[in-house]
Amino acid sequence: MEPIVGIDLGTTNSEVAYIINENAEVLTDRDNGIFPSCVGIDARGGIIVGAEARNQAVLAPERTVMSVKRLMGTDTEIPMGENRYRPQEISAFILKALKARAEKVLGRAVSKAVITVPAYFTDAQRHATREAGRLADLEVVRIINEPTAAALAYESTQAEPRRILIYDLGGGTFDVSIVKIEQGVVEVLASTGDNHLGGDDFDQKIADRLMEYCTGELKLTDRDDPVLKARLKRAAEGAKIELSSAPYARIEEDHIGKRGSKVVHLSYELSRNDFEEMIEDDLARTMESVNKALKDSESLPSAIDKIILVGGSTRIPRISEMLEEKFQRMPHGEIDPDLCVALGAAIQAGREMGLDSSGILLDITPYTFGTSALGEVNGVPTHHQFVPLIRRNTKLPTARTEAFYTVYDDQEAVEINVYQGEEPIALDNVRIGNYRFELTKAPQGSIILLNYDLDLNGILKIQAVEKKTGRKINAVIENAFSEFSEEAFSESKERIAALWAEDEEPAAGFSEEIEADKLNMPEDIAETLNLAKSKLDGAPEEDRDEMINLMEDIRDSVQSGNLEEAKRQQAELDDILFYIG
Ligand code: AMP
């Protein structure tokens, strides 16, 4: 049977996938299968594609073409080296490279493909895509919409009719679609988005912040130095990716420039909170598109059966949170969001070949793992709020770090409980580990970083780090996936119930937010306190102490009912916050 491959011909990256042993697989060639959609002419005049072309983009932009997908279906002539090319010709080079990769991996000739395009692509853009295929000696047996492919990757075997929302945020584009799938047939009900919004914009925002630091604090003078700009942009992307699994990222770039004869190094810490603030408006715009798609498809949020995350940028945790807030259900990202569309294209290609492919093999965690902290459940303050670190259905292996805070000054220790389950109150879940972490004397609000690292075999490694001193403890739970028997479960619950009675003191606790401070606290004051808490870490030492003192004073004033004094202190704290920016 002649093979038909599935191809995601993306703006930033492309992938090729195929049905192997009844399951769709992305074809890799000593890499992770992600092939940069870049084409260039090298110094000797030869064609280069993929990572090689991307690597020369900064140094030789006149010989490199990126994001050609944006120009498909137009008459633009793209300069590259000495010549000019049509968009379909540039795309054909990418397709040729993917075809060669497939032939190498499968060990046979490949001349047919299913290719995906955005749902909004016009006839002219679809036609140009077919033409690119022909130029690359690939017969395009079918063009399918990207959201259709994503839906097939998740739901190809689902018989019941379902309505699915696909939130696709990549490097340079954002799309949201609502599709109906019934017995494997997908219909796009609505599709909208923003052609110029994506991870690249987020990188730029971080890079701008770093440039300000370099020209302000570090006193570098050449803002327009292209090498400096390129280094900051690359460092920015690295930090952004790190912040998807950790609350802080440190950006270190040696020899970033010179001040007089002195070599200058960059070392800058960015918190996830700061990053989320930077991109808040962009994310709000994506939610406006979500609302528009709901309206266009005449769907209420409650009519959506599943939310699927596509595109590398959907790994930013705030995106899942926003969608969960709106739809009251957890979005699905367990199929690698970079590969989901290619895998769906392969499933469609398998169908064209008459194969009955069962879908995609996945290693995912069957449970959510988290810890307990001081917080709120349904508006009621509790010492046992369940804070998930690794969510059910996350692809394995996975790791995640979250920041927690000590509850009072000179706290001697924190109790780290590890829970398995889904219930918002930690005590209703199963406790699978419990550790005491001795602390050094430090003011209230000191940061403790908790990291969970879960592998394919259910080995859960836990690490707690006192951020200021770097002191740490490590623990390992060997069988985190083992099903707790009913008996063990009730034993565990009894033990916890007994503890609950004893443990009304927050003594060994830690908190995720200053939620407890909201007790009888006016909303705006609680907000200022939370903002101050989020800024504490990056604040200069002298302001930090003053901030902590003011935070304590405000709390005391509120507790003693002296709101007027609390307001005055709040204004003082606001001033400092404004000053440290
Ligand atoms: P795509 O166009 O779907 O390949 O997505 C590429 C974009 O996803 C780039 O902007 C990447 O920086 C971004 N990206 C990849 N991994 C992550 C991550 N873990 N967190 C945030 N953004 C990511």
Coordinates of C-alpha atoms in Angstrom, one line a residue, residues 3-579:
P3 CA 2.1 5.4 2.2
I4 CA 0.2 8.7 2.8
V5 CA 1.8 11.0 5.4
G6 CA 0.2 13.7 7.5
I7 CA 1.9 17.2 7.4
D8 CA 1.3 20.2 9.6
L9 CA 2.8 23.0 7.5
G10 CA 3.1 25.6 10.3
T11 CA 4.1 29.3 10.4
T12 CA 7.0 28.7 12.8
N13 CA 7.4 24.9 12.8
S14 CA 6.3 22.0 10.7
E15 CA 6.0 18.3 11.4
V16 CA 5.3 15.1 9.4
A17 CA 3.5 12.1 11.0
Y18 CA 2.4 8.6 9.9
I19 CA 0.4 5.6 11.2
I20 CA 2.8 3.0 12.7
N21 CA 1.3 -0.1 14.3
E22 CA -2.2 1.5 14.3
N23 CA -1.0 4.6 16.1
A24 CA -0.1 8.0 14.8
E25 CA 3.5 9.0 15.4
V26 CA 5.5 12.1 14.5
L27 CA 8.6 11.1 12.5
T28 CA 11.8 12.2 14.1
D29 CA 15.3 12.3 12.8
R30 CA 17.7 12.7 15.7
D31 CA 15.4 15.4 17.0
N32 CA 12.0 15.8 18.6
G33 CA 10.2 15.9 15.2
I34 CA 9.7 19.7 15.3
F35 CA 11.1 21.2 12.0
P36 CA 11.5 25.0 11.8
S37 CA 9.6 26.4 8.8
C38 CA 12.7 28.3 7.7
V39 CA 14.4 28.3 4.3
G40 CA 17.7 30.0 3.4
I41 CA 20.7 30.3 1.1
D42 CA 24.0 29.5 2.8
A43 CA 27.2 31.4 2.3
R44 CA 28.2 29.2 -0.7
G45 CA 24.8 29.7 -2.4
G46 CA 23.2 26.3 -1.5
I47 CA 19.7 25.9 -0.2
I48 CA 19.3 25.2 3.5
V49 CA 16.2 24.4 5.5
G50 CA 15.0 23.9 9.0
A51 CA 17.2 24.5 12.0
E52 CA 20.2 25.3 9.8
A53 CA 18.3 28.1 8.1
R54 CA 16.9 29.4 11.4
N55 CA 20.4 29.5 12.9
Q56 CA 21.6 31.9 10.2
A57 CA 18.5 34.2 10.4
V58 CA 20.1 36.7 12.7
L59 CA 23.4 37.0 10.9
A60 CA 22.1 36.7 7.3
P61 CA 18.4 37.9 7.3
E62 CA 18.7 38.8 3.5
R63 CA 19.4 35.2 2.8
T64 CA 16.7 33.7 5.1
V65 CA 12.9 33.4 4.9
M66 CA 10.7 32.7 7.9
S67 CA 6.9 32.7 8.4
V68 CA 6.2 32.2 4.7
K69 CA 2.8 30.8 5.6
R70 CA 1.6 34.4 6.2
L71 CA 2.2 35.1 2.5
M72 CA 0.6 32.0 0.9
G73 CA -2.0 32.9 -1.7
T74 CA -0.5 36.3 -2.4
D75 CA 1.6 37.5 -5.4
T76 CA 4.4 38.6 -3.2
E77 CA 7.9 37.9 -4.5
I78 CA 10.2 37.1 -1.6
P79 CA 13.8 38.0 -1.9
M80 CA 16.3 35.3 -0.8
G81 CA 19.9 35.7 -1.7
E82 CA 20.3 36.8 -5.3
N83 CA 16.8 35.7 -6.5
R84 CA 13.1 36.2 -5.7
Y85 CA 10.7 33.4 -5.0
R86 CA 7.0 32.9 -4.8
P87 CA 5.5 31.8 -1.4
Q88 CA 4.6 28.4 -2.7
E89 CA 8.2 27.8 -3.9
I90 CA 9.6 28.6 -0.4
S91 CA 6.9 26.3 1.1
A92 CA 7.9 23.6 -1.4
F93 CA 11.4 23.5 0.1
I94 CA 10.0 22.8 3.5
L95 CA 7.7 20.1 2.1
K96 CA 10.6 18.5 0.3
A97 CA 12.6 18.3 3.5
L98 CA 9.7 16.7 5.3
K99 CA 9.2 14.2 2.4
A100 CA 12.9 13.3 2.6
R101 CA 12.6 12.8 6.4
A102 CA 9.6 10.5 5.9
E103 CA 11.4 8.5 3.3
K104 CA 14.4 8.1 5.4
V105 CA 12.4 7.0 8.5
L106 CA 10.0 4.7 6.6
G107 CA 12.6 3.4 4.2
R108 CA 10.4 3.8 1.2
A109 CA 9.3 6.4 -1.4
V110 CA 6.6 8.8 -0.2
S111 CA 4.6 10.8 -2.8
K112 CA 1.2 11.5 -1.1
A113 CA 0.3 13.6 1.8
V114 CA -2.6 15.1 3.8
I115 CA -1.7 18.7 4.6
T116 CA -3.4 21.0 7.2
V117 CA -4.2 24.6 6.9
P118 CA -5.9 27.2 9.2
A119 CA -9.7 27.1 9.1
Y120 CA -9.7 30.7 7.8
F121 CA -7.5 30.0 4.8
T122 CA -9.2 31.2 1.6
D123 CA -9.5 29.2 -1.7
A124 CA -6.4 31.0 -3.0
Q125 CA -4.4 30.1 0.1
R126 CA -5.5 26.5 -0.1
H127 CA -4.7 26.4 -3.8
A128 CA -1.2 27.8 -3.1
T129 CA -0.7 25.0 -0.5
R130 CA -1.6 22.3 -3.1
E131 CA 0.7 23.9 -5.5
A132 CA 3.6 23.9 -3.0
G133 CA 2.9 20.1 -2.6
R134 CA 3.1 19.6 -6.4
L135 CA 6.3 21.5 -6.6
A136 CA 7.7 19.2 -3.9
D137 CA 6.6 16.1 -5.8
L138 CA 3.9 15.4 -3.2
E139 CA 0.3 14.7 -4.3
V140 CA -1.9 16.5 -1.8
V141 CA -4.7 13.9 -1.4
R142 CA -6.5 16.1 1.0
I143 CA -6.3 19.5 2.7
I144 CA -7.9 19.5 6.1
N145 CA -8.4 22.3 8.6
E146 CA -6.0 22.5 11.6
P147 CA -8.8 22.4 14.2
T148 CA -10.3 19.4 12.5
A149 CA -6.9 17.6 12.7
A150 CA -6.6 18.6 16.4
A151 CA -10.1 17.2 17.1
L152 CA -9.3 14.0 15.3
A153 CA -6.1 13.6 17.4
Y154 CA -8.2 13.6 20.5
E155 CA -11.5 12.2 19.4
S156 CA -11.2 10.0 16.3
T157 CA -12.8 7.0 18.0
Q158 CA -15.5 8.9 19.9
A159 CA -19.0 7.9 18.6
E160 CA -21.2 10.3 20.5
P161 CA -21.6 13.8 19.0
R162 CA -19.4 16.3 20.8
R163 CA -18.7 20.0 20.6
I164 CA -15.1 20.9 21.1
L165 CA -13.3 24.2 21.5
I166 CA -9.7 24.3 20.1
Y167 CA -7.5 27.1 21.5
D168 CA -4.4 27.3 19.3
L169 CA -1.7 29.7 20.4
G170 CA 1.6 29.2 18.6
G171 CA 4.7 31.3 17.9
G172 CA 3.1 33.9 15.7
T173 CA -0.6 33.2 15.4
F174 CA -3.7 32.6 17.5
D175 CA -6.8 30.7 16.4
V176 CA -9.8 29.6 18.3
S177 CA -12.3 27.2 16.7
I178 CA -15.4 25.4 17.7
V179 CA -16.0 22.1 16.0
K180 CA -18.7 19.4 16.1
I181 CA -17.5 15.8 15.8
E182 CA -19.8 12.9 15.2
Q183 CA -18.7 9.4 14.4
G184 CA -15.3 10.7 13.3
V185 CA -16.7 13.4 11.0
V186 CA -15.7 16.9 12.0
E187 CA -17.5 20.1 11.1
V188 CA -16.0 23.5 11.9
L189 CA -18.8 25.7 13.4
A190 CA -16.8 28.8 14.0
S191 CA -13.2 29.9 13.7
T192 CA -11.6 33.3 14.6
G193 CA -8.4 34.6 16.0
D194 CA -5.5 37.0 15.5
N195 CA -2.9 36.4 12.7
H196 CA -0.3 38.5 14.6
L197 CA -0.3 37.3 18.2
G198 CA 1.8 34.5 19.7
G199 CA 4.8 33.4 21.7
D200 CA 7.2 35.7 19.7
D201 CA 5.3 38.8 21.1
F202 CA 5.8 37.4 24.6
D203 CA 9.5 36.9 24.0
Q204 CA 9.7 40.5 22.7
K205 CA 8.1 41.9 25.8
I206 CA 10.6 40.1 28.1
A207 CA 13.5 41.2 25.7
D208 CA 12.3 44.8 26.0
R209 CA 12.3 44.5 29.8
L210 CA 15.9 43.1 29.6
M211 CA 17.0 45.9 27.3
E212 CA 15.7 48.5 29.7
Y213 CA 17.7 46.8 32.5
C214 CA 20.8 46.7 30.3
T215 CA 20.6 50.3 29.3
G216 CA 19.4 51.5 32.7
E217 CA 20.9 49.5 35.5
L218 CA 23.9 48.1 33.5
K219 CA 24.4 51.4 31.6
L220 CA 25.0 49.8 28.2
T221 CA 24.6 52.5 25.5
D222 CA 24.0 50.7 22.2
R223 CA 20.3 49.9 22.2
D224 CA 20.4 49.0 18.5
D225 CA 23.2 46.5 18.6
P226 CA 21.7 43.6 16.6
V227 CA 23.8 40.9 18.4
L228 CA 22.6 42.2 21.8
K229 CA 19.0 42.3 20.6
A230 CA 19.3 38.7 19.3
R231 CA 20.9 37.5 22.5
L232 CA 18.2 39.1 24.7
K233 CA 15.4 37.7 22.5
R234 CA 16.8 34.2 22.8
A235 CA 17.4 34.5 26.5
A236 CA 13.8 35.8 26.8
E237 CA 12.4 32.8 25.1
G238 CA 14.4 30.5 27.4
A239 CA 13.1 32.3 30.5
K240 CA 9.5 32.2 29.2
I241 CA 9.7 28.5 28.7
E242 CA 11.2 28.0 32.2
L243 CA 8.4 30.0 33.7
S244 CA 5.8 27.5 32.4
S245 CA 7.1 25.0 35.0
A246 CA 8.7 27.3 37.7
P247 CA 7.7 30.4 39.5
Y248 CA 11.0 32.2 38.8
A249 CA 13.6 32.2 36.0
R250 CA 17.1 33.5 36.2
I251 CA 18.5 35.0 33.0
E252 CA 22.3 34.8 32.9
E253 CA 24.2 36.1 29.8
D254 CA 27.9 36.5 30.1
H255 CA 29.8 39.3 28.3
I256 CA 26.6 41.0 27.2
G257 CA 28.5 44.3 26.4
K258 CA 31.1 46.7 27.6
R259 CA 31.0 49.8 29.8
G260 CA 34.2 51.7 29.0
S261 CA 36.8 49.0 29.2
K262 CA 34.8 46.9 31.7
V263 CA 33.0 43.7 30.6
V264 CA 29.4 43.6 31.6
H265 CA 27.4 40.4 32.5
L266 CA 23.6 40.2 32.7
S267 CA 21.9 38.4 35.6
Y268 CA 18.2 39.1 36.0
E269 CA 15.4 37.3 37.8
L270 CA 12.0 37.3 36.3
S271 CA 9.0 36.0 38.2
R272 CA 6.0 34.2 36.7
N273 CA 3.8 36.9 38.2
D274 CA 5.7 39.6 36.4
F275 CA 5.6 37.7 33.1
E276 CA 1.8 37.1 33.5
E277 CA 1.3 40.9 34.0
M278 CA 3.3 41.7 30.9
I279 CA 1.1 39.5 28.7
E280 CA -2.2 40.0 30.5
D281 CA -3.7 42.2 27.7
D282 CA -2.7 39.8 25.0
L283 CA -4.3 36.9 26.9
A284 CA -7.4 39.0 27.5
R285 CA -7.6 39.5 23.7
T286 CA -7.5 35.8 23.1
M287 CA -10.5 35.4 25.5
E288 CA -12.4 38.0 23.5
S289 CA -11.9 35.7 20.5
V290 CA -13.1 32.8 22.5
N291 CA -16.3 34.7 23.3
K292 CA -16.7 35.6 19.6
A293 CA -16.3 31.9 18.5
L294 CA -18.9 30.9 21.1
K295 CA -21.3 33.6 19.7
D296 CA -20.6 32.7 16.1
S297 CA -21.3 29.0 16.7
E298 CA -24.3 29.9 18.9
S299 CA -22.8 27.8 21.7
L300 CA -23.1 28.5 25.4
P301 CA -19.9 27.8 27.4
S302 CA -21.8 24.9 29.1
A303 CA -22.4 23.3 25.6
I304 CA -18.7 22.7 25.1
D305 CA -17.8 19.1 25.9
K306 CA -14.0 19.4 25.7
I307 CA -11.3 22.1 25.4
I308 CA -8.2 21.2 23.5
L309 CA -4.9 23.1 23.7
V310 CA -2.8 23.4 20.6
G311 CA 0.4 25.3 19.9
G312 CA 3.6 25.6 22.1
S313 CA 2.4 28.8 23.8
T314 CA -0.5 27.0 25.5
R315 CA 2.0 25.5 27.9
I316 CA 1.9 28.9 29.8
P317 CA -0.1 27.9 32.9
R318 CA -2.1 31.1 33.0
I319 CA -3.9 30.0 29.8
S320 CA -5.3 26.8 31.3
E321 CA -6.3 28.8 34.4
M322 CA -8.2 31.4 32.3
L323 CA -10.0 28.7 30.3
E324 CA -10.8 26.7 33.4
E325 CA -12.3 29.9 35.1
K326 CA -14.5 30.5 32.1
F327 CA -15.7 26.9 31.3
Q328 CA -15.4 25.3 34.7
R329 CA -13.6 22.4 33.2
M330 CA -9.9 21.6 32.7
P331 CA -8.6 22.0 29.2
H332 CA -6.7 19.0 27.6
G333 CA -3.1 19.4 26.7
E334 CA -2.0 15.8 27.1
I335 CA -1.3 15.3 23.4
D336 CA 1.9 17.4 22.8
P337 CA 0.4 20.7 21.7
D338 CA 3.3 21.1 19.2
L339 CA 2.5 17.8 17.5
C340 CA -1.3 17.5 17.9
V341 CA -2.2 18.8 14.4
A342 CA 0.4 16.6 12.6
L343 CA -0.9 13.6 14.5
G344 CA -4.5 14.4 13.5
A345 CA -3.3 14.8 9.9
A346 CA -1.7 11.3 10.1
I347 CA -5.0 9.9 11.4
Q348 CA -6.8 11.4 8.4
A349 CA -4.0 10.1 6.1
G350 CA -4.5 6.6 7.6
R351 CA -8.2 6.8 6.8
E352 CA -7.3 7.8 3.2
M353 CA -5.2 4.6 3.1
G354 CA -8.2 2.6 4.4
L355 CA -6.5 1.9 7.7
D356 CA -8.4 1.7 10.9
S357 CA -6.1 3.6 13.2
S358 CA -7.0 3.6 16.8
G359 CA -5.4 7.0 17.6
I360 CA -2.4 8.0 19.6
L361 CA -0.4 6.3 22.3
L362 CA 0.0 8.4 25.4
D363 CA 1.7 8.1 28.7
I364 CA -0.2 10.3 31.1
T365 CA -0.7 10.6 34.8
P366 CA -4.0 9.1 36.0
Y367 CA -4.1 11.3 39.1
T368 CA -3.5 14.8 40.1
F369 CA -0.7 15.4 42.7
G370 CA -0.5 18.4 44.9
T371 CA 0.0 19.7 48.4
S372 CA -2.0 21.5 51.1
A373 CA -1.7 25.2 52.0
L374 CA -3.5 27.9 53.8
G375 CA -6.1 29.3 51.5
E376 CA -9.8 29.4 50.6
V377 CA -12.3 26.8 49.4
N378 CA -15.6 28.2 48.2
G379 CA -14.9 31.5 50.0
V380 CA -14.2 29.8 53.3
P381 CA -10.7 30.1 54.8
T382 CA -9.0 26.8 55.5
H383 CA -5.6 25.4 56.4
H384 CA -6.0 22.6 54.0
Q385 CA -6.6 24.0 50.6
F386 CA -5.5 21.5 47.9
V387 CA -3.0 23.1 45.6
P388 CA -2.4 20.8 42.5
L389 CA 1.2 20.8 41.1
I390 CA 0.8 18.1 38.5
R391 CA -2.6 17.7 37.0
R392 CA -4.3 14.5 35.9
N393 CA -3.8 13.6 32.2
T394 CA -0.5 15.5 32.0
K395 CA 1.9 13.8 29.6
L396 CA 4.8 12.0 31.3
P397 CA 7.6 12.6 32.3
T398 CA 6.7 16.0 33.8
A399 CA 8.0 18.4 36.5
R400 CA 6.6 21.5 38.1
T401 CA 7.7 24.0 40.7
E402 CA 5.4 26.3 42.7
A403 CA 6.2 29.0 45.2
F404 CA 4.7 29.0 48.7
Y405 CA 5.2 31.5 51.6
T406 CA 5.8 31.1 55.3
V407 CA 2.9 32.3 57.4
Y408 CA 4.7 34.2 60.2
D409 CA 8.1 35.6 61.2
D410 CA 10.8 33.1 62.3
Q411 CA 8.7 30.1 61.4
E412 CA 10.6 27.1 62.4
A413 CA 9.4 24.5 59.9
V414 CA 6.8 23.8 57.2
E415 CA 4.9 20.6 56.9
I416 CA 4.9 19.3 53.3
N417 CA 2.0 17.0 52.6
V418 CA 1.8 15.2 49.3
Y419 CA -1.7 14.4 48.2
Q420 CA -3.1 12.4 45.3
G421 CA -6.7 13.3 44.2
E422 CA -9.0 15.9 42.8
E423 CA -10.9 17.3 45.8
P424 CA -10.4 21.0 46.6
I425 CA -10.0 20.2 50.3
A426 CA -6.7 18.4 50.6
L427 CA -8.0 16.2 53.4
D428 CA -10.5 14.6 51.1
N429 CA -7.7 13.3 48.9
V430 CA -5.2 10.6 49.7
R431 CA -2.1 11.6 51.5
I432 CA 0.9 9.7 50.1
G433 CA 3.7 11.6 51.8
N434 CA 4.4 13.9 54.6
Y435 CA 7.7 15.7 55.4
R436 CA 8.9 18.3 57.8
F437 CA 11.2 21.0 56.4
E438 CA 13.2 22.9 59.1
L439 CA 13.6 26.5 58.2
T440 CA 16.2 29.2 59.0
K441 CA 14.9 32.3 60.8
A442 CA 13.2 34.5 58.3
P443 CA 10.4 37.1 58.1
Q444 CA 6.9 36.0 57.3
G445 CA 6.3 35.7 53.6
S446 CA 9.6 34.0 52.9
I447 CA 9.6 31.9 49.8
I448 CA 9.7 28.1 49.7
L449 CA 9.9 26.5 46.3
L450 CA 8.3 23.1 46.0
N451 CA 9.1 20.9 43.1
Y452 CA 7.3 17.6 42.0
D453 CA 9.0 15.5 39.3
L454 CA 7.0 12.5 38.1
D455 CA 8.3 9.9 35.7
L456 CA 6.7 7.2 33.5
N457 CA 7.0 4.6 36.3
G458 CA 5.1 6.6 38.8
I459 CA 8.2 7.6 40.8
L460 CA 7.5 11.0 42.3
K461 CA 10.5 13.0 43.4
I462 CA 9.8 15.9 45.7
Q463 CA 12.1 18.8 46.5
A464 CA 11.6 21.8 48.8
V465 CA 14.0 24.7 48.6
E466 CA 14.3 27.7 50.9
K467 CA 14.7 30.3 48.1
K468 CA 16.8 32.8 50.1
T469 CA 19.4 30.3 51.5
G470 CA 19.2 27.5 48.9
R471 CA 18.7 24.9 51.7
K472 CA 16.8 22.0 50.5
I473 CA 15.2 18.6 51.3
N474 CA 14.5 15.8 48.9
A475 CA 12.1 12.9 49.1
V476 CA 11.0 10.1 46.7
I477 CA 7.7 8.3 46.6
E478 CA 8.3 5.1 44.6
N479 CA 4.8 4.1 43.7
A480 CA 2.7 7.3 43.2
F481 CA 0.4 5.5 40.8
S482 CA -0.6 2.6 43.0
E483 CA -4.3 2.5 43.6
F484 CA -5.0 2.9 47.3
S485 CA -7.4 0.2 48.5
E486 CA -10.7 1.2 50.0
E487 CA -9.3 0.1 53.3
A488 CA -6.1 2.1 53.1
F489 CA -8.2 5.0 51.9
S490 CA -10.5 5.0 54.9
E491 CA -7.5 4.5 57.2
S492 CA -5.9 7.4 55.6
K493 CA -9.0 9.5 56.0
E494 CA -9.4 8.6 59.7
R495 CA -5.8 9.5 60.4
I496 CA -6.3 12.8 58.6
A497 CA -9.6 13.4 60.4
A498 CA -7.8 13.0 63.7
L499 CA -5.0 15.3 62.6
W500 CA -7.6 17.8 61.4
A501 CA -9.0 18.1 65.0
E502 CA -5.5 18.6 66.4
D503 CA -4.1 20.8 63.7
E504 CA -6.1 23.9 63.8
E505 CA -3.0 26.0 64.2
P506 CA -1.4 27.2 61.1
A507 CA 1.9 26.6 62.9
A508 CA 3.6 24.4 60.4
G509 CA 1.6 25.6 57.4
F510 CA 2.5 27.6 54.4
S511 CA 0.3 29.6 52.2
E512 CA 0.0 30.0 48.4
E513 CA -1.4 33.5 48.7
I514 CA -2.3 35.9 51.5
E515 CA -5.8 34.6 51.2
A516 CA -6.1 34.2 55.0
D517 CA -5.5 37.9 55.3
K518 CA -8.8 38.4 53.5
L519 CA -10.5 37.5 56.8
N520 CA -12.5 40.6 57.6
M521 CA -10.2 42.5 55.4
P522 CA -11.5 45.1 52.9
E523 CA -11.0 43.8 49.4
D524 CA -8.7 46.7 48.3
I525 CA -6.4 46.3 51.2
A526 CA -6.2 42.5 50.6
E527 CA -5.3 43.3 47.0
T528 CA -2.5 45.7 48.0
L529 CA -1.1 43.1 50.4
N530 CA -1.2 40.4 47.7
L531 CA 0.5 42.8 45.2
A532 CA 3.1 43.7 47.8
K533 CA 3.7 40.0 48.5
S534 CA 4.2 39.3 44.8
K535 CA 6.7 42.2 44.5
L536 CA 8.6 41.4 47.7
D537 CA 11.1 39.1 46.1
G538 CA 12.3 41.6 43.5
A539 CA 12.2 44.6 45.8
P540 CA 15.5 46.3 46.8
E541 CA 16.6 45.1 50.3
E542 CA 15.9 48.4 52.0
D543 CA 12.3 48.7 50.6
R544 CA 11.7 45.0 51.3
D545 CA 12.1 45.5 55.1
E546 CA 9.8 48.5 55.1
M547 CA 7.3 46.6 53.0
I548 CA 7.2 43.7 55.4
N549 CA 6.8 46.1 58.4
L550 CA 4.0 47.9 56.7
M551 CA 2.3 44.6 55.7
E552 CA 2.4 43.5 59.4
D553 CA 1.2 46.9 60.6
I554 CA -1.7 46.9 58.2
R555 CA -2.8 43.4 59.4
D556 CA -2.6 44.5 63.0
S557 CA -4.6 47.7 62.3
V558 CA -7.3 45.7 60.5
Q559 CA -7.4 43.1 63.3
S560 CA -7.8 45.7 65.9
G561 CA -10.6 47.4 63.9
N562 CA -8.6 50.6 63.2
L563 CA -9.4 50.8 59.5
E564 CA -8.5 54.5 59.2
E565 CA -4.9 53.7 60.3
A566 CA -4.9 50.6 58.0
K567 CA -5.8 52.9 55.1
R568 CA -3.0 55.3 55.9
Q569 CA -0.5 52.5 56.0
Q570 CA -2.0 51.1 52.8
A571 CA -1.3 54.4 51.1
E572 CA 2.3 54.3 52.3
L573 CA 2.7 50.8 51.0
D574 CA 1.1 51.8 47.7
D575 CA 3.7 54.6 47.4
I576 CA 6.5 52.1 47.8
L577 CA 4.9 49.8 45.3
F578 CA 4.6 52.6 42.8
Y579 CA 8.2 53.6 43.4

